[in-house]
Amino acid sequence: MRKINLLCGLSLVFVFFLSAQKVYAEDVDLTNKIVNNDFELAVDANCNVVPITADMDGYLNNAWRPSLSTCADLNHQIYGWKWVMGNGVEGFGTTGAFTVGSNSQGMNKDADPISTMHGDWICWIGSSTFTLPDGIAEFYQTINGLSAGTYKVQCRLAVGERRTSQRLFAKTGDDNIVVQYHGTETQYASNKTEGEVATFAGWPSGEKNLQEMVVTINIAADNDPLTIGIRTGNIKGDGNKAAAAGAFWGWFKTDYFRLTKLDSSNLKEVKGQTATWSVNNGELTVKGIESYAVYNVNGLKIAEAKCCESVNLVSGVYVVKTNNAETFKVVVK
């Protein structure tokens, strides 16, 4: 595939994000459907949901820790969220069925720069004595009651030098999973997961520096459940397992999850002055021009083709740029 000039590509991304303010003028912010989206809440000893304070049950050394919570209903989880490791073990703890080797998980204020935090607390999941078991580990929650349409999911994510496969994910079933990996594509040469549709944020490592992450996903039918969160694992980018004990292999910090429904009335078919296009069974065909390129909503080019050639696309929202500088949006359902 021919590579585009970097400056040209950056210009397109710049234009796309400027135009997005107009195209998505009627987007609906549904962040309120995410429970504890910025990790400001925890449960006390009586399982009441309260703002985090330094004198509450489960608090130790400048952090609230689920492994120390005595709320029986919480099951050593973070309020609103669920942690499940690849071996099926759920929750956090230092003894018994919830063993993760330490109490280094929960909510603290350890972000740098502090401006990357939203509110007073962030979530972190780490350990200096424990390595994740085989399989995908998920930190997630499921949102119900959404209508069909295209949704944008965002969060902030920090990943340390010992990177494995930390990524933002959203899914509506086993065959509709979208993810964005924290780093560049080359950093995940041998640990990507089959069946996921992936983009790559390209952020540098930094255990405390929360960076912006985003994916888009299509919900096919009303009331289909949407699951969002962070996926990780114990396999490094070279395909080898992480060391038996080592801080932050696969671990992360995260904050400020958001959910937006993209306005369907602004995502109808738009034809340029010259180009015409159609989508049939996931195949996009553009005619009336010499060539075109397809970009996802993150501004990353995912395909290019000549006139009348078709491009196979998964469900989602795309930007098409033609050789004569026409730009328009396409929705694939």
CSV table of C-alpha atoms in Angstrom, one decimal:
chain,number,residue,atom,x,y,z
A,1,MET,CA,0.0,0.0,0.0
A,2,ARG,CA,1.4,3.4,-1.0
A,3,LYS,CA,2.3,5.6,2.0
A,4,ILE,CA,0.9,9.1,2.1
A,5,ASN,CA,3.1,12.1,2.9
A,6,LEU,CA,3.2,12.7,6.6
A,7,LEU,CA,2.4,16.4,6.4
A,8,CYS,CA,-0.5,15.7,4.0
A,9,GLY,CA,-1.8,13.1,6.4
A,10,LEU,CA,-1.6,15.5,9.4
A,11,SER,CA,-3.5,18.1,7.4
A,12,LEU,CA,-6.3,15.7,6.7
A,13,VAL,CA,-6.5,14.8,10.4
A,14,PHE,CA,-6.6,18.5,11.3
A,15,VAL,CA,-9.4,19.2,8.8
A,16,PHE,CA,-11.3,16.2,10.0
A,17,PHE,CA,-11.3,17.2,13.6
A,18,LEU,CA,-12.2,20.8,12.7
A,19,SER,CA,-15.2,19.6,10.6
A,20,ALA,CA,-16.3,17.1,13.3
A,21,GLN,CA,-17.5,20.0,15.5
A,22,LYS,CA,-20.0,20.8,12.7
A,23,VAL,CA,-20.9,17.3,11.5
A,24,TYR,CA,-21.5,16.0,15.0
A,25,ALA,CA,-23.2,19.1,16.3
A,26,GLU,CA,-26.1,17.0,17.6
A,27,ASP,CA,-24.1,14.2,19.2
A,28,VAL,CA,-25.6,13.0,22.5
A,29,ASP,CA,-23.4,12.8,25.6
A,30,LEU,CA,-24.3,9.5,27.4
A,31,THR,CA,-21.5,9.5,29.9
A,32,ASN,CA,-24.0,9.5,32.7
A,33,LYS,CA,-24.8,5.9,31.8
A,34,ILE,CA,-21.3,4.9,32.9
A,35,VAL,CA,-21.2,4.0,36.6
A,36,ASN,CA,-18.3,5.7,38.4
A,37,ASN,CA,-16.8,6.9,35.1
A,38,ASP,CA,-14.0,8.9,36.7
A,39,PHE,CA,-13.5,6.8,39.8
A,40,GLU,CA,-14.5,9.4,42.4
A,41,LEU,CA,-16.8,6.9,44.3
A,42,ALA,CA,-16.2,3.9,46.5
A,43,VAL,CA,-18.3,1.9,49.0
A,44,ASP,CA,-18.0,2.2,52.8
A,45,ALA,CA,-18.1,-0.7,55.3
A,46,ASN,CA,-21.9,-0.7,55.0
A,47,CYS,CA,-21.8,-0.9,51.2
A,48,ASN,CA,-23.1,2.7,50.8
A,49,VAL,CA,-21.7,4.5,47.7
A,50,VAL,CA,-19.8,7.6,48.9
A,51,PRO,CA,-17.1,10.0,47.7
A,52,ILE,CA,-13.7,8.8,48.6
A,53,THR,CA,-12.2,10.2,51.8
A,54,ALA,CA,-9.0,9.4,53.7
A,55,ASP,CA,-10.8,8.0,56.8
A,56,MET,CA,-13.1,5.6,55.0
A,57,ASP,CA,-13.2,1.8,55.0
A,58,GLY,CA,-10.6,0.4,52.6
A,59,TYR,CA,-8.4,3.4,52.6
A,60,LEU,CA,-4.6,3.0,53.2
A,61,ASN,CA,-1.5,5.1,52.4
A,62,ASN,CA,-3.2,7.7,50.2
A,63,ALA,CA,-5.4,5.3,48.2
A,64,TRP,CA,-8.7,3.4,48.4
A,65,ARG,CA,-8.0,-0.3,47.9
A,66,PRO,CA,-10.7,-2.9,47.0
A,67,SER,CA,-8.7,-5.7,48.6
A,68,LEU,CA,-9.1,-3.9,52.0
A,69,SER,CA,-12.8,-3.2,51.6
A,70,THR,CA,-15.1,-5.0,54.1
A,71,CYS,CA,-18.2,-4.5,52.1
A,72,ALA,CA,-19.4,-8.0,51.4
A,73,ASP,CA,-21.5,-7.0,48.4
A,74,LEU,CA,-18.6,-5.5,46.6
A,75,ASN,CA,-16.6,-8.8,46.4
A,76,HIS,CA,-13.3,-6.9,46.4
A,77,GLN,CA,-14.2,-5.0,43.2
A,78,ILE,CA,-14.1,-1.3,42.3
A,79,TYR,CA,-17.6,0.2,42.5
A,80,GLY,CA,-19.3,0.1,39.0
A,81,TRP,CA,-16.5,-2.1,37.5
A,82,LYS,CA,-15.5,-5.7,37.3
A,83,TRP,CA,-12.0,-7.2,37.1
A,84,VAL,CA,-11.6,-10.7,35.7
A,85,MET,CA,-8.3,-12.3,34.9
A,86,GLY,CA,-7.7,-14.8,32.1
A,87,ASN,CA,-8.0,-17.7,34.4
A,88,GLY,CA,-11.5,-16.6,35.5
A,89,VAL,CA,-10.5,-15.3,38.9
A,90,GLU,CA,-12.5,-12.1,39.7
A,91,GLY,CA,-11.8,-9.2,42.0
A,92,PHE,CA,-8.7,-8.1,44.0
A,93,GLY,CA,-7.2,-9.3,47.2
A,94,THR,CA,-4.1,-10.7,48.9
A,95,THR,CA,-5.5,-14.0,50.2
A,96,GLY,CA,-7.9,-16.7,49.2
A,97,ALA,CA,-9.8,-16.8,45.8
A,98,PHE,CA,-9.0,-13.1,45.1
A,99,THR,CA,-5.2,-13.4,45.2
A,100,VAL,CA,-3.3,-10.9,43.1
A,101,GLY,CA,-0.2,-10.8,45.3
A,102,SER,CA,-0.6,-7.3,46.7
A,103,ASN,CA,-3.1,-4.5,47.5
A,104,SER,CA,-1.7,-2.2,44.8
A,105,GLN,CA,-5.0,-1.6,43.1
A,106,GLY,CA,-7.7,1.0,43.5
A,107,MET,CA,-8.0,4.7,43.4
A,108,ASN,CA,-5.2,7.2,44.1
A,109,LYS,CA,-4.0,10.6,42.9
A,110,ASP,CA,-0.7,9.4,41.4
A,111,ALA,CA,-0.8,11.1,37.9
A,112,ASP,CA,1.9,13.3,36.4
A,113,PRO,CA,1.1,15.8,35.0
A,114,ILE,CA,-1.8,16.2,37.4
A,115,SER,CA,-3.7,18.0,34.6
A,116,THR,CA,-4.3,14.7,32.9
A,117,MET,CA,-6.6,13.7,35.8
A,118,HIS,CA,-10.4,14.3,35.7
A,119,GLY,CA,-11.6,15.1,39.2
A,120,ASP,CA,-9.6,14.1,42.3
A,121,TRP,CA,-8.9,10.4,41.8
A,122,ILE,CA,-7.8,7.9,39.1
A,123,CYS,CA,-7.9,4.2,39.0
A,124,TRP,CA,-4.8,2.0,38.9
A,125,ILE,CA,-4.3,-1.7,38.7
A,126,GLY,CA,-0.7,-2.8,39.5
A,127,SER,CA,1.5,-5.1,41.5
A,128,SER,CA,5.2,-5.5,42.1
A,129,THR,CA,4.9,-9.2,43.0
A,130,PHE,CA,2.3,-10.7,40.6
A,131,THR,CA,2.2,-11.5,36.9
A,132,LEU,CA,-1.1,-11.9,35.1
A,133,PRO,CA,-2.1,-15.5,34.2
A,134,ASP,CA,-2.6,-16.6,30.6
A,135,GLY,CA,-5.5,-15.2,28.6
A,136,ILE,CA,-7.2,-11.8,28.4
A,137,ALA,CA,-7.7,-9.9,31.6
A,138,GLU,CA,-10.6,-7.4,31.5
A,139,PHE,CA,-11.5,-4.4,33.6
A,140,TYR,CA,-15.0,-3.5,32.4
A,141,GLN,CA,-18.6,-2.7,32.9
A,142,THR,CA,-21.7,-3.4,30.7
A,143,ILE,CA,-24.2,-0.7,29.7
A,144,ASN,CA,-27.7,-1.6,28.9
A,145,GLY,CA,-30.7,0.2,27.4
A,146,LEU,CA,-28.9,1.9,24.5
A,147,SER,CA,-30.6,2.4,21.1
A,148,ALA,CA,-29.1,1.2,17.9
A,149,GLY,CA,-26.5,3.5,16.3
A,150,THR,CA,-22.8,4.5,16.3
A,151,TYR,CA,-21.1,5.3,19.6
A,152,LYS,CA,-17.8,6.8,20.6
A,153,VAL,CA,-16.1,5.5,23.7
A,154,GLN,CA,-13.2,7.4,25.3
A,155,CYS,CA,-11.0,7.2,28.3
A,156,ARG,CA,-7.5,8.2,29.5
A,157,LEU,CA,-4.9,5.5,29.9
A,158,ALA,CA,-1.3,5.3,31.2
A,159,VAL,CA,1.1,2.4,30.5
A,160,GLY,CA,4.5,1.9,31.9
A,161,GLU,CA,7.8,0.9,30.2
A,162,ARG,CA,6.9,-2.8,30.7
A,163,ARG,CA,4.2,-2.7,28.0
A,164,THR,CA,2.2,-5.9,27.1
A,165,SER,CA,-1.2,-5.5,25.4
A,166,GLN,CA,-3.0,-2.7,27.3
A,167,ARG,CA,-5.9,-1.3,25.2
A,168,LEU,CA,-9.2,0.4,25.4
A,169,PHE,CA,-12.0,-1.9,24.2
A,170,ALA,CA,-15.7,-1.8,23.4
A,171,LYS,CA,-17.8,-4.8,22.3
A,172,THR,CA,-21.4,-5.8,21.6
A,173,GLY,CA,-20.7,-9.5,21.2
A,174,ASP,CA,-17.9,-11.9,20.4
A,175,ASP,CA,-18.0,-10.8,16.7
A,176,ASN,CA,-18.1,-7.0,17.3
A,177,ILE,CA,-15.1,-6.0,19.3
A,178,VAL,CA,-13.1,-2.8,18.7
A,179,VAL,CA,-9.9,-1.8,20.5
A,180,GLN,CA,-7.3,0.9,20.6
A,181,TYR,CA,-3.8,-0.1,21.8
A,182,HIS,CA,-1.9,2.5,23.8
A,183,GLY,CA,1.3,2.4,21.7
A,184,THR,CA,2.3,2.1,18.0
A,185,GLU,CA,1.4,-1.0,15.9
A,186,THR,CA,5.0,-2.2,15.8
A,187,GLN,CA,5.0,-2.6,19.6
A,188,TYR,CA,2.3,-5.4,19.3
A,189,ALA,CA,3.9,-7.5,16.6
A,190,SER,CA,3.1,-10.8,18.3
A,191,ASN,CA,0.4,-10.2,20.9
A,192,LYS,CA,-2.6,-8.9,19.1
A,193,THR,CA,-5.9,-10.7,19.7
A,194,GLU,CA,-7.7,-12.4,16.8
A,195,GLY,CA,-11.2,-11.1,16.2
A,196,GLU,CA,-10.6,-7.6,17.4
A,197,VAL,CA,-10.7,-4.6,15.1
A,198,ALA,CA,-7.7,-2.6,16.3
A,199,THR,CA,-6.3,0.9,16.0
A,200,PHE,CA,-3.2,2.3,17.7
A,201,ALA,CA,-3.0,5.5,19.6
A,202,GLY,CA,0.8,5.8,19.3
A,203,TRP,CA,1.4,7.1,22.8
A,204,PRO,CA,4.8,6.8,24.5
A,205,SER,CA,5.0,4.9,27.8
A,206,GLY,CA,4.6,6.7,31.1
A,207,GLU,CA,3.3,5.1,34.2
A,208,LYS,CA,1.6,8.3,35.4
A,209,ASN,CA,0.9,10.2,32.2
A,210,LEU,CA,-2.8,9.6,31.2
A,211,GLN,CA,-3.3,9.8,27.5
A,212,GLU,CA,-6.5,10.1,25.5
A,213,MET,CA,-7.9,6.9,23.9
A,214,VAL,CA,-10.9,6.5,21.6
A,215,VAL,CA,-12.8,3.8,19.7
A,216,THR,CA,-16.1,3.8,17.8
A,217,ILE,CA,-18.6,0.9,17.7
A,218,ASN,CA,-21.9,0.3,16.0
A,219,ILE,CA,-24.8,-1.1,18.1
A,220,ALA,CA,-27.0,-3.1,15.6
A,221,ALA,CA,-30.2,-3.3,17.6
A,222,ASP,CA,-32.0,-1.4,20.4
A,223,ASN,CA,-31.0,-2.7,23.9
A,224,ASP,CA,-28.0,-4.7,22.7
A,225,PRO,CA,-25.6,-4.5,25.7
A,226,LEU,CA,-22.4,-2.5,25.3
A,227,THR,CA,-19.3,-3.6,27.3
A,228,ILE,CA,-16.5,-1.1,27.7
A,229,GLY,CA,-13.2,-1.0,29.6
A,230,ILE,CA,-9.5,-2.0,29.5
A,231,ARG,CA,-8.1,-5.3,28.2
A,232,THR,CA,-4.6,-6.5,29.0
A,233,GLY,CA,-2.5,-9.7,29.3
A,234,ASN,CA,0.8,-11.3,30.1
A,235,ILE,CA,2.2,-11.6,26.6
A,236,LYS,CA,4.8,-9.0,25.4
A,237,GLY,CA,4.9,-7.6,21.9
A,238,ASP,CA,7.6,-10.1,21.0
A,239,GLY,CA,5.3,-13.0,21.8
A,240,ASN,CA,7.1,-14.0,25.1
A,241,LYS,CA,5.4,-14.2,28.4
A,242,ALA,CA,6.2,-11.5,31.0
A,243,ALA,CA,8.6,-12.3,33.8
A,244,ALA,CA,7.3,-14.4,36.7
A,245,ALA,CA,7.5,-11.3,38.9
A,246,GLY,CA,7.9,-7.8,37.7
A,247,ALA,CA,6.1,-4.5,38.3
A,248,PHE,CA,3.6,-3.2,35.8
A,249,TRP,CA,3.9,-6.0,33.1
A,250,GLY,CA,0.3,-5.6,31.8
A,251,TRP,CA,-0.7,-3.1,34.5
A,252,PHE,CA,-2.2,0.4,33.9
A,253,LYS,CA,-3.8,3.5,35.2
A,254,THR,CA,-7.0,4.9,33.7
A,255,ASP,CA,-9.5,7.7,34.2
A,256,TYR,CA,-12.5,9.6,32.7
A,257,PHE,CA,-14.5,7.1,30.6
A,258,ARG,CA,-17.0,8.8,28.3
A,259,LEU,CA,-19.8,7.6,26.0
A,260,THR,CA,-21.2,9.6,23.1
A,261,LYS,CA,-23.9,8.6,20.5
A,262,LEU,CA,-23.0,10.1,17.1
A,263,ASP,CA,-25.9,11.9,15.6
A,264,SER,CA,-27.4,9.7,12.9
A,265,SER,CA,-29.1,12.6,11.1
A,266,ASN,CA,-25.7,14.1,10.4
A,267,LEU,CA,-24.2,10.7,9.2
A,268,LYS,CA,-26.4,10.2,6.1
A,269,GLU,CA,-25.0,9.7,2.7
A,270,VAL,CA,-23.2,12.7,1.3
A,271,LYS,CA,-22.0,12.9,-2.3
A,272,GLY,CA,-19.2,15.2,-3.4
A,273,GLN,CA,-19.4,17.3,-6.5
A,274,THR,CA,-17.8,14.5,-8.6
A,275,ALA,CA,-17.7,11.3,-6.5
A,276,THR,CA,-20.6,9.0,-6.0
A,277,TRP,CA,-20.5,6.0,-3.6
A,278,SER,CA,-22.5,3.1,-2.3
A,279,VAL,CA,-22.2,0.5,0.4
A,280,ASN,CA,-23.4,-3.1,-0.1
A,281,ASN,CA,-22.8,-5.9,2.5
A,282,GLY,CA,-19.9,-3.9,4.0
A,283,GLU,CA,-18.3,-3.1,0.7
A,284,LEU,CA,-17.7,0.6,-0.1
A,285,THR,CA,-17.4,1.5,-3.8
A,286,VAL,CA,-16.6,5.1,-4.9
A,287,LYS,CA,-17.0,6.1,-8.6
A,288,GLY,CA,-16.4,9.3,-10.6
A,289,ILE,CA,-12.8,9.9,-9.4
A,290,GLU,CA,-9.4,8.4,-10.0
A,291,SER,CA,-8.6,7.2,-6.5
A,292,TYR,CA,-9.6,7.5,-2.9
A,293,ALA,CA,-8.5,6.7,0.6
A,294,VAL,CA,-10.5,5.6,3.7
A,295,TYR,CA,-9.8,6.9,7.2
A,296,ASN,CA,-11.4,5.8,10.5
A,297,VAL,CA,-12.8,8.4,12.9
A,298,ASN,CA,-9.4,8.6,14.7
A,299,GLY,CA,-7.9,10.0,11.5
A,300,LEU,CA,-5.9,6.8,10.6
A,301,LYS,CA,-5.8,5.7,7.0
A,302,ILE,CA,-7.0,2.1,6.7
A,303,ALA,CA,-7.4,1.6,2.9
A,304,GLU,CA,-6.9,3.1,-0.5
A,305,ALA,CA,-8.3,2.2,-3.9
A,306,LYS,CA,-8.7,3.3,-7.5
A,307,CYS,CA,-12.0,4.2,-9.1
A,308,CYS,CA,-14.7,1.5,-9.0
A,309,GLU,CA,-12.6,-0.8,-6.7
A,310,SER,CA,-14.4,-1.9,-3.6
A,311,VAL,CA,-13.1,-1.8,0.0
A,312,ASN,CA,-14.4,-4.2,2.7
A,313,LEU,CA,-15.2,-2.3,6.0
A,314,VAL,CA,-16.6,-3.4,9.3
A,315,SER,CA,-19.5,-1.5,10.9
A,316,GLY,CA,-18.6,2.1,11.8
A,317,VAL,CA,-18.1,5.6,10.6
A,318,TYR,CA,-15.4,6.5,8.0
A,319,VAL,CA,-14.1,9.6,6.2
A,320,VAL,CA,-13.3,9.3,2.5
A,321,LYS,CA,-10.8,11.5,0.8
A,322,THR,CA,-10.6,11.5,-3.0
A,323,ASN,CA,-7.7,12.4,-5.3
A,324,ASN,CA,-9.4,15.7,-6.2
A,325,ALA,CA,-9.7,16.8,-2.5
A,326,GLU,CA,-13.4,15.9,-1.9
A,327,THR,CA,-14.1,14.7,1.6
A,328,PHE,CA,-17.2,13.0,2.8
A,329,LYS,CA,-18.4,10.7,5.6
A,330,VAL,CA,-19.7,7.1,5.1
A,331,VAL,CA,-21.6,5.0,7.6
A,332,VAL,CA,-21.3,1.2,7.4
A,333,LYS,CA,-24.0,-0.7,9.3
